[in-house]
C-alpha positions as a Python dict, from the first residue, in 0.01 Angstrom:
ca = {
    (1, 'X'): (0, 0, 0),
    (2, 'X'): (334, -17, -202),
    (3, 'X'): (665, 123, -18),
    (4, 'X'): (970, 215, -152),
    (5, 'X'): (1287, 314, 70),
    (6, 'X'): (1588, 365, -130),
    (7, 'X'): (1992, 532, -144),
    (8, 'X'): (2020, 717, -457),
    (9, 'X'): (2113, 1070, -521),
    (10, 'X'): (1926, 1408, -585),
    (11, 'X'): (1995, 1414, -991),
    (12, 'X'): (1844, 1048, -964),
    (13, 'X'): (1594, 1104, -812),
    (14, 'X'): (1474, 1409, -1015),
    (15, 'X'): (1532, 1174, -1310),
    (16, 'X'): (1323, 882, -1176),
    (17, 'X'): (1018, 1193, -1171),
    (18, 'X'): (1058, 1318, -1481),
    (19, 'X'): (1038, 991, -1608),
    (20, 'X'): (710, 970, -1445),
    (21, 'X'): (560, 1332, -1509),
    (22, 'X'): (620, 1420, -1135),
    (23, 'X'): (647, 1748, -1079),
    (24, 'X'): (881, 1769, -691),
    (25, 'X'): (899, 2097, -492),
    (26, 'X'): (1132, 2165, -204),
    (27, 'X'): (1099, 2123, 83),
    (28, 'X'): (1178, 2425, 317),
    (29, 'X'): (1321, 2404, 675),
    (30, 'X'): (1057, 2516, 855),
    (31, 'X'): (791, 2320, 696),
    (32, 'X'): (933, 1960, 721),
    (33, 'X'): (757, 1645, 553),
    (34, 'X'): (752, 1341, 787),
    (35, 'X'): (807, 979, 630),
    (36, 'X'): (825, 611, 742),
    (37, 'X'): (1123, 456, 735),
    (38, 'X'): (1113, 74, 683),
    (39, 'X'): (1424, 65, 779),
    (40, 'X'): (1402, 195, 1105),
    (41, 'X'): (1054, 130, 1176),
    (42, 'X'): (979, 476, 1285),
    (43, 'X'): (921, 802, 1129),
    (44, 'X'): (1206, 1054, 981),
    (45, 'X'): (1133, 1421, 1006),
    (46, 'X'): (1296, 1553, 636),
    (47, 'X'): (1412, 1891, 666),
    (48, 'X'): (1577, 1951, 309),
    (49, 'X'): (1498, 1767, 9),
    (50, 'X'): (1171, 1717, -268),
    (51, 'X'): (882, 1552, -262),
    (52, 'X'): (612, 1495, -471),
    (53, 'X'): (259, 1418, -437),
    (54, 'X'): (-31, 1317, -678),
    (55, 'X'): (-286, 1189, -406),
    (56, 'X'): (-653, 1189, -469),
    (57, 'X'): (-753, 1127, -59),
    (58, 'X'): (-595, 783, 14),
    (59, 'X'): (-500, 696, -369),
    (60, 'X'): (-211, 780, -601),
    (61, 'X'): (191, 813, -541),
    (62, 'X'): (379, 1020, -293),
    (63, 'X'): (752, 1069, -301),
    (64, 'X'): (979, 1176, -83),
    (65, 'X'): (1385, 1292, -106),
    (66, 'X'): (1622, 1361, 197),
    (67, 'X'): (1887, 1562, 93),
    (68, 'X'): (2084, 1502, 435),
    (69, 'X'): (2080, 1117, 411),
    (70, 'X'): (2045, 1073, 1),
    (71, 'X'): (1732, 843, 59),
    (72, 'X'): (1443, 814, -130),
    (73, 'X'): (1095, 707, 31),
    (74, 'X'): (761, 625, -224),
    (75, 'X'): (436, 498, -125),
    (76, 'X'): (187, 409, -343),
    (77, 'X'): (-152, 297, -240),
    (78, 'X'): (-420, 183, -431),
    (79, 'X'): (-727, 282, -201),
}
């Protein structure tokens, strides 16, 4: 597994998924997306941002923004 934990802002990172054909939604308040943070060795709860998902079980990219902190999160794994 590949991880990714980065600063960059929202226009970025809607331009780093169009480059790749991803397709983000948003994500709504009351149904938050949890990520790992390398960073902080724990898990963030992300309240308002995108995120994108092409996984096939446990293969495939997932990508996460937080709008509160400007931080980007992918994982890729490879199965």
């Amino acid at each position: 597994m590949t991880r990714v934990e980065c600063e960059l802002g929202q226009d970025a990172f809607r331009s780093w998924c169009d480059s790749v054909d991803w397709k983000p939604i948003v994500i709504v308040d009351d149904v938050p997306e949890w990520v790992f943070s390398m960073r902080i060795k724990s898990w963030v709860e992300v309240r308002r941002g995108l995120e994108f998902s092409n996984r096939d079980g446990d293969v495939g990219y997932r990508a996460t923004f937080d709008a509160d902190t400007q931080t980007a999160y992918a994982v890729y794994s490879g199965g």
